[in-house]
């Protein structure tokens, strides 16, 4: 394949389906199996998809936990206001705020990761597409070469068959003529005696042995 960078630039902005999730894509390699480079790219994409699913689940869990802590803060603030000097509520309020700050940091990290992963997947998927195209076109080229070889062989074989059919027919005509002349010259009684010898196994000269089967 030519410069893959040029292909990537030409395909920029064009939507490329996620190949590893397409069953027809897997069927492209059923005959010969996937090349090493294709396997490695597929594994990397699968790894990123797993990472994306985990990050998304973690993000959802953190959001739920944050909402729970926010509810706790509201309750603790009410408790502090109603009971001035309530150190328990104040400590809980302080701890919940600390946890929320910590969760906000984790949520931000998840959001960043969830923003970056699709870009990485798309980049690997486009590289995988180029490797797939390279494989498919090499396979088609190889098949085309085999098709040409077999077409040429069949053409030669047909010509050879036609030539041999003519030779066979000529030999059959010659045999019939020879046998007819021998009958005319020596007579049927003499020919019958020699037929017993020359029609024995290994000496048969009938026109077409296959017709006897």
PDB file of C-alpha atoms in Angstrom:
ATOM      1  CA  UNK A   1       0.000   0.000   0.000  1.00  0.00           C
ATOM      2  CA  UNK A   2       1.124   3.572  -0.618  1.00  0.00           C
ATOM      3  CA  UNK A   3       1.869   6.175   2.057  1.00  0.00           C
ATOM      4  CA  UNK A   4      -0.660   5.526   4.832  1.00  0.00           C
ATOM      5  CA  UNK A   5      -0.317   9.107   6.032  1.00  0.00           C
ATOM      6  CA  UNK A   6      -1.692  10.303   2.686  1.00  0.00           C
ATOM      7  CA  UNK A   7      -4.642   7.928   2.989  1.00  0.00           C
ATOM      8  CA  UNK A   8      -5.369   9.160   6.521  1.00  0.00           C
ATOM      9  CA  UNK A   9      -5.342  12.762   5.318  1.00  0.00           C
ATOM     10  CA  UNK A  10      -7.630  11.896   2.403  1.00  0.00           C
ATOM     11  CA  UNK A  11     -10.052  10.141   4.772  1.00  0.00           C
ATOM     12  CA  UNK A  12     -10.028  12.990   7.286  1.00  0.00           C
ATOM     13  CA  UNK A  13     -13.587  13.967   8.193  1.00  0.00           C
ATOM     14  CA  UNK A  14     -15.067  10.777   6.771  1.00  0.00           C
ATOM     15  CA  UNK A  15     -16.911   8.531   9.218  1.00  0.00           C
ATOM     16  CA  UNK A  16     -15.334   5.109   9.704  1.00  0.00           C
ATOM     17  CA  UNK A  17     -17.457   2.425  11.447  1.00  0.00           C
ATOM     18  CA  UNK A  18     -15.905   0.688  14.446  1.00  0.00           C
ATOM     19  CA  UNK A  19     -14.551  -2.393  12.699  1.00  0.00           C
ATOM     20  CA  UNK A  20     -14.041  -4.675  15.696  1.00  0.00           C
ATOM     21  CA  UNK A  21     -17.803  -4.595  16.392  1.00  0.00           C
ATOM     22  CA  UNK A  22     -18.735  -5.503  12.797  1.00  0.00           C
ATOM     23  CA  UNK A  23     -19.206  -9.258  12.235  1.00  0.00           C
ATOM     24  CA  UNK A  24     -18.636  -8.865   8.483  1.00  0.00           C
ATOM     25  CA  UNK A  25     -15.213  -7.375   9.204  1.00  0.00           C
ATOM     26  CA  UNK A  26     -14.241 -10.514  11.127  1.00  0.00           C
ATOM     27  CA  UNK A  27     -15.452 -12.638   8.184  1.00  0.00           C
ATOM     28  CA  UNK A  28     -12.863 -10.975   5.928  1.00  0.00           C
ATOM     29  CA  UNK A  29     -10.169 -13.011   7.700  1.00  0.00           C
ATOM     30  CA  UNK A  30     -11.961 -16.373   7.980  1.00  0.00           C
ATOM     31  CA  UNK A  31      -9.855 -18.006   5.283  1.00  0.00           C
ATOM     32  CA  UNK A  32      -6.308 -17.032   6.286  1.00  0.00           C
ATOM     33  CA  UNK A  33      -6.732 -15.556   9.760  1.00  0.00           C
ATOM     34  CA  UNK A  34      -5.836 -12.035  10.850  1.00  0.00           C
ATOM     35  CA  UNK A  35      -2.317 -10.695  10.234  1.00  0.00           C
ATOM     36  CA  UNK A  36      -0.279  -9.872  13.360  1.00  0.00           C
ATOM     37  CA  UNK A  37      -0.626  -6.100  12.878  1.00  0.00           C
ATOM     38  CA  UNK A  38      -4.396  -6.409  12.548  1.00  0.00           C
ATOM     39  CA  UNK A  39      -4.586  -8.564  15.689  1.00  0.00           C
ATOM     40  CA  UNK A  40      -2.534  -6.059  17.694  1.00  0.00           C
ATOM     41  CA  UNK A  41      -4.691  -3.123  16.622  1.00  0.00           C
ATOM     42  CA  UNK A  42      -7.846  -5.090  17.406  1.00  0.00           C
ATOM     43  CA  UNK A  43      -6.533  -5.929  20.890  1.00  0.00           C
ATOM     44  CA  UNK A  44      -5.671  -2.273  21.563  1.00  0.00           C
ATOM     45  CA  UNK A  45      -9.159  -1.149  20.515  1.00  0.00           C
ATOM     46  CA  UNK A  46     -10.783  -3.832  22.675  1.00  0.00           C
ATOM     47  CA  UNK A  47      -8.649  -2.689  25.598  1.00  0.00           C
ATOM     48  CA  UNK A  48      -9.738   0.920  25.126  1.00  0.00           C
ATOM     49  CA  UNK A  49     -13.410  -0.085  24.860  1.00  0.00           C
ATOM     50  CA  UNK A  50     -13.102  -1.974  28.148  1.00  0.00           C
ATOM     51  CA  UNK A  51     -11.345   1.008  29.715  1.00  0.00           C
ATOM     52  CA  UNK A  52     -14.074   3.323  28.403  1.00  0.00           C
ATOM     53  CA  UNK A  53     -16.830   1.152  29.892  1.00  0.00           C
ATOM     54  CA  UNK A  54     -15.091   1.084  33.274  1.00  0.00           C
ATOM     55  CA  UNK A  55     -14.469   4.833  33.234  1.00  0.00           C
ATOM     56  CA  UNK A  56     -18.102   5.481  32.357  1.00  0.00           C
ATOM     57  CA  UNK A  57     -19.306   3.248  35.185  1.00  0.00           C
ATOM     58  CA  UNK A  58     -16.901   4.930  37.606  1.00  0.00           C
ATOM     59  CA  UNK A  59     -18.161   8.343  36.454  1.00  0.00           C
ATOM     60  CA  UNK A  60     -21.784   7.338  37.095  1.00  0.00           C
ATOM     61  CA  UNK A  61     -20.903   5.946  40.532  1.00  0.00           C
ATOM     62  CA  UNK A  62     -19.031   9.119  41.485  1.00  0.00           C
ATOM     63  CA  UNK A  63     -21.960  11.290  40.386  1.00  0.00           C
ATOM     64  CA  UNK A  64     -24.340   9.254  42.559  1.00  0.00           C
ATOM     65  CA  UNK A  65     -21.968   9.443  45.514  1.00  0.00           C
ATOM     66  CA  UNK A  66     -21.608  13.186  45.063  1.00  0.00           C
ATOM     67  CA  UNK A  67     -25.394  13.631  45.039  1.00  0.00           C
ATOM     68  CA  UNK A  68     -25.640  11.602  48.245  1.00  0.00           C
ATOM     69  CA  UNK A  69     -22.976  13.748  49.902  1.00  0.00           C
ATOM     70  CA  UNK A  70     -24.710  16.922  48.734  1.00  0.00           C
ATOM     71  CA  UNK A  71     -27.898  15.721  50.418  1.00  0.00           C
ATOM     72  CA  UNK A  72     -25.891  15.011  53.578  1.00  0.00           C
ATOM     73  CA  UNK A  73     -24.420  18.511  53.517  1.00  0.00           C
ATOM     74  CA  UNK A  74     -27.892  20.034  53.342  1.00  0.00           C
ATOM     75  CA  UNK A  75     -29.003  17.950  56.330  1.00  0.00           C
ATOM     76  CA  UNK A  76     -25.868  18.738  58.334  1.00  0.00           C
ATOM     77  CA  UNK A  77     -26.195  22.449  57.588  1.00  0.00           C
ATOM     78  CA  UNK A  78     -29.737  22.374  58.945  1.00  0.00           C
ATOM     79  CA  UNK A  79     -28.526  20.507  62.028  1.00  0.00           C
ATOM     80  CA  UNK A  80     -25.791  23.041  62.616  1.00  0.00           C
ATOM     81  CA  UNK A  81     -28.179  25.970  62.259  1.00  0.00           C
ATOM     82  CA  UNK A  82     -30.790  24.428  64.556  1.00  0.00           C
ATOM     83  CA  UNK A  83     -28.271  23.352  67.171  1.00  0.00           C
ATOM     84  CA  UNK A  84     -25.664  26.028  67.582  1.00  0.00           C
ATOM     85  CA  UNK A  85     -22.390  24.546  68.643  1.00  0.00           C
ATOM     86  CA  UNK A  86     -23.323  21.038  67.384  1.00  0.00           C
ATOM     87  CA  UNK A  87     -19.772  19.856  66.767  1.00  0.00           C
ATOM     88  CA  UNK A  88     -20.889  16.457  65.349  1.00  0.00           C
ATOM     89  CA  UNK A  89     -22.901  18.064  62.550  1.00  0.00           C
ATOM     90  CA  UNK A  90     -20.102  20.535  61.895  1.00  0.00           C
ATOM     91  CA  UNK A  91     -17.521  17.761  61.594  1.00  0.00           C
ATOM     92  CA  UNK A  92     -19.772  15.759  59.283  1.00  0.00           C
ATOM     93  CA  UNK A  93     -20.339  18.847  57.181  1.00  0.00           C
ATOM     94  CA  UNK A  94     -16.614  19.456  56.952  1.00  0.00           C
ATOM     95  CA  UNK A  95     -15.907  15.797  56.081  1.00  0.00           C
ATOM     96  CA  UNK A  96     -18.619  15.733  53.401  1.00  0.00           C
ATOM     97  CA  UNK A  97     -17.217  18.884  51.823  1.00  0.00           C
ATOM     98  CA  UNK A  98     -13.745  17.348  51.808  1.00  0.00           C
ATOM     99  CA  UNK A  99     -15.096  14.202  50.160  1.00  0.00           C
ATOM    100  CA  UNK A 100     -16.972  16.252  47.566  1.00  0.00           C
ATOM    101  CA  UNK A 101     -13.771  18.110  46.674  1.00  0.00           C
ATOM    102  CA  UNK A 102     -12.017  14.757  46.315  1.00  0.00           C
ATOM    103  CA  UNK A 103     -14.863  13.358  44.213  1.00  0.00           C
ATOM    104  CA  UNK A 104     -14.887  16.460  42.005  1.00  0.00           C
ATOM    105  CA  UNK A 105     -11.233  15.790  41.225  1.00  0.00           C
ATOM    106  CA  UNK A 106     -11.991  12.183  40.341  1.00  0.00           C
ATOM    107  CA  UNK A 107     -14.989  13.208  38.229  1.00  0.00           C
ATOM    108  CA  UNK A 108     -12.810  15.688  36.328  1.00  0.00           C
ATOM    109  CA  UNK A 109     -10.235  12.936  35.731  1.00  0.00           C
ATOM    110  CA  UNK A 110     -12.986  10.607  34.460  1.00  0.00           C
ATOM    111  CA  UNK A 111     -14.378  13.292  32.160  1.00  0.00           C
ATOM    112  CA  UNK A 112     -10.916  13.904  30.730  1.00  0.00           C
ATOM    113  CA  UNK A 113     -10.400  10.185  30.202  1.00  0.00           C
ATOM    114  CA  UNK A 114     -13.826   9.789  28.592  1.00  0.00           C
ATOM    115  CA  UNK A 115     -13.009  12.691  26.252  1.00  0.00           C
ATOM    116  CA  UNK A 116      -9.629  11.237  25.244  1.00  0.00           C
ATOM    117  CA  UNK A 117     -10.573   7.571  24.765  1.00  0.00           C
ATOM    118  CA  UNK A 118     -12.902   8.078  21.738  1.00  0.00           C
ATOM    119  CA  UNK A 119     -10.142   9.996  19.936  1.00  0.00           C
ATOM    120  CA  UNK A 120      -7.666   7.185  20.614  1.00  0.00           C
ATOM    121  CA  UNK A 121     -10.185   4.574  19.455  1.00  0.00           C
ATOM    122  CA  UNK A 122     -10.908   6.526  16.269  1.00  0.00           C
ATOM    123  CA  UNK A 123      -7.188   6.866  15.498  1.00  0.00           C
ATOM    124  CA  UNK A 124      -6.564   3.140  16.000  1.00  0.00           C
ATOM    125  CA  UNK A 125      -9.721   2.267  14.065  1.00  0.00           C
ATOM    126  CA  UNK A 126      -8.577   4.309  11.059  1.00  0.00           C
ATOM    127  CA  UNK A 127      -5.177   2.603  11.170  1.00  0.00           C
ATOM    128  CA  UNK A 128      -6.975  -0.740  11.390  1.00  0.00           C
ATOM    129  CA  UNK A 129      -9.045   0.205   8.344  1.00  0.00           C
ATOM    130  CA  UNK A 130      -5.862   0.907   6.341  1.00  0.00           C
ATOM    131  CA  UNK A 131      -4.364  -2.432   7.416  1.00  0.00           C
ATOM    132  CA  UNK A 132      -7.624  -4.139   6.450  1.00  0.00           C
ATOM    133  CA  UNK A 133      -7.635  -2.488   3.029  1.00  0.00           C
ATOM    134  CA  UNK A 134      -4.008  -3.478   2.522  1.00  0.00           C
ATOM    135  CA  UNK A 135      -4.824  -7.100   3.394  1.00  0.00           C
ATOM    136  CA  UNK A 136      -7.945  -7.253   1.193  1.00  0.00           C
ATOM    137  CA  UNK A 137      -6.299  -5.719  -1.874  1.00  0.00           C
ATOM    138  CA  UNK A 138      -3.284  -8.021  -1.523  1.00  0.00           C
ATOM    139  CA  UNK A 139      -5.665 -10.986  -1.299  1.00  0.00           C
ATOM    140  CA  UNK A 140      -7.589  -9.828  -4.379  1.00  0.00           C
ATOM    141  CA  UNK A 141      -4.333  -9.328  -6.301  1.00  0.00           C
ATOM    142  CA  UNK A 142      -3.203 -12.839  -5.356  1.00  0.00           C
ATOM    143  CA  UNK A 143      -6.590 -14.240  -6.374  1.00  0.00           C
ATOM    144  CA  UNK A 144      -6.448 -12.369  -9.691  1.00  0.00           C
ATOM    145  CA  UNK A 145      -3.018 -13.872 -10.407  1.00  0.00           C
ATOM    146  CA  UNK A 146      -4.360 -17.358  -9.651  1.00  0.00           C
ATOM    147  CA  UNK A 147      -7.407 -16.720 -11.832  1.00  0.00           C
ATOM    148  CA  UNK A 148      -5.171 -15.687 -14.750  1.00  0.00           C
ATOM    149  CA  UNK A 149      -2.912 -18.719 -14.247  1.00  0.00           C
ATOM    150  CA  UNK A 150      -5.885 -21.094 -14.204  1.00  0.00           C
ATOM    151  CA  UNK A 151      -7.547 -19.356 -17.162  1.00  0.00           C
ATOM    152  CA  UNK A 152      -4.340 -19.707 -19.198  1.00  0.00           C
ATOM    153  CA  UNK A 153      -4.001 -23.360 -18.122  1.00  0.00           C
ATOM    154  CA  UNK A 154      -7.599 -24.093 -19.103  1.00  0.00           C
ATOM    155  CA  UNK A 155      -7.103 -22.399 -22.483  1.00  0.00           C
ATOM    156  CA  UNK A 156      -3.946 -24.471 -23.123  1.00  0.00           C
ATOM    157  CA  UNK A 157      -5.694 -27.627 -21.976  1.00  0.00           C
ATOM    158  CA  UNK A 158      -8.674 -26.987 -24.254  1.00  0.00           C
ATOM    159  CA  UNK A 159      -6.346 -26.487 -27.218  1.00  0.00           C
ATOM    160  CA  UNK A 160      -4.460 -29.657 -26.298  1.00  0.00           C
ATOM    161  CA  UNK A 161      -7.726 -31.586 -25.981  1.00  0.00           C
ATOM    162  CA  UNK A 162      -8.928 -30.373 -29.381  1.00  0.00           C
ATOM    163  CA  UNK A 163      -5.598 -31.360 -30.939  1.00  0.00           C
ATOM    164  CA  UNK A 164      -5.650 -34.784 -29.295  1.00  0.00           C
ATOM    165  CA  UNK A 165      -9.255 -35.377 -30.370  1.00  0.00           C
ATOM    166  CA  UNK A 166      -8.199 -34.840 -33.993  1.00  0.00           C
ATOM    167  CA  UNK A 167      -5.181 -37.153 -33.564  1.00  0.00           C
ATOM    168  CA  UNK A 168      -7.412 -39.807 -31.959  1.00  0.00           C
ATOM    169  CA  UNK A 169      -9.949 -39.593 -34.782  1.00  0.00           C
ATOM    170  CA  UNK A 170      -7.173 -39.888 -37.385  1.00  0.00           C
ATOM    171  CA  UNK A 171      -5.785 -43.005 -35.666  1.00  0.00           C
ATOM    172  CA  UNK A 172      -9.260 -44.560 -35.587  1.00  0.00           C
ATOM    173  CA  UNK A 173      -9.726 -43.895 -39.310  1.00  0.00           C
ATOM    174  CA  UNK A 174      -6.297 -45.386 -40.043  1.00  0.00           C
ATOM    175  CA  UNK A 175      -7.127 -48.531 -38.035  1.00  0.00           C
ATOM    176  CA  UNK A 176     -10.423 -49.021 -39.850  1.00  0.00           C
ATOM    177  CA  UNK A 177      -8.739 -48.556 -43.225  1.00  0.00           C
ATOM    178  CA  UNK A 178      -5.907 -50.979 -42.367  1.00  0.00           C
ATOM    179  CA  UNK A 179      -8.336 -53.623 -41.124  1.00  0.00           C
ATOM    180  CA  UNK A 180     -10.549 -53.235 -44.195  1.00  0.00           C
ATOM    181  CA  UNK A 181      -7.546 -53.593 -46.554  1.00  0.00           C
ATOM    182  CA  UNK A 182      -6.322 -56.665 -44.620  1.00  0.00           C
ATOM    183  CA  UNK A 183      -9.763 -58.268 -44.996  1.00  0.00           C
ATOM    184  CA  UNK A 184      -9.752 -57.528 -48.708  1.00  0.00           C
ATOM    185  CA  UNK A 185      -6.221 -58.900 -49.181  1.00  0.00           C
ATOM    186  CA  UNK A 186      -6.170 -61.976 -46.906  1.00  0.00           C
ATOM    187  CA  UNK A 187      -9.833 -62.798 -46.441  1.00  0.00           C
ATOM    188  CA  UNK A 188     -11.962 -63.105 -43.325  1.00  0.00           C
ATOM    189  CA  UNK A 189     -10.874 -66.692 -42.460  1.00  0.00           C
ATOM    190  CA  UNK A 190      -7.197 -65.717 -42.234  1.00  0.00           C
ATOM    191  CA  UNK A 191      -7.889 -62.461 -40.402  1.00  0.00           C
ATOM    192  CA  UNK A 192     -10.018 -64.298 -37.795  1.00  0.00           C
ATOM    193  CA  UNK A 193      -7.016 -66.484 -36.916  1.00  0.00           C
ATOM    194  CA  UNK A 194      -4.780 -63.454 -36.361  1.00  0.00           C
ATOM    195  CA  UNK A 195      -7.537 -61.594 -34.488  1.00  0.00           C
ATOM    196  CA  UNK A 196      -7.410 -64.279 -31.783  1.00  0.00           C
ATOM    197  CA  UNK A 197      -3.746 -63.404 -31.171  1.00  0.00           C
ATOM    198  CA  UNK A 198      -3.715 -59.646 -31.587  1.00  0.00           C
ATOM    199  CA  UNK A 199      -6.984 -59.040 -29.739  1.00  0.00           C
ATOM    200  CA  UNK A 200      -5.518 -60.684 -26.625  1.00  0.00           C
ATOM    201  CA  UNK A 201      -4.797 -58.510 -23.540  1.00  0.00           C
ATOM    202  CA  UNK A 202      -1.989 -56.104 -24.327  1.00  0.00           C
ATOM    203  CA  UNK A 203      -2.470 -56.456 -28.043  1.00  0.00           C
ATOM    204  CA  UNK A 204      -5.946 -55.026 -28.558  1.00  0.00           C
ATOM    205  CA  UNK A 205      -6.142 -52.437 -31.342  1.00  0.00           C
ATOM    206  CA  UNK A 206      -9.877 -51.664 -31.325  1.00  0.00           C
ATOM    207  CA  UNK A 207     -10.840 -48.068 -32.109  1.00  0.00           C
ATOM    208  CA  UNK A 208     -11.894 -46.912 -28.627  1.00  0.00           C
ATOM    209  CA  UNK A 209     -11.412 -49.202 -25.605  1.00  0.00           C
ATOM    210  CA  UNK A 210     -13.541 -46.862 -23.467  1.00  0.00           C
ATOM    211  CA  UNK A 211     -16.611 -47.681 -25.574  1.00  0.00           C
ATOM    212  CA  UNK A 212     -16.395 -51.319 -24.422  1.00  0.00           C
ATOM    213  CA  UNK A 213     -16.798 -50.436 -20.739  1.00  0.00           C
TER     214      UNK A 213
END
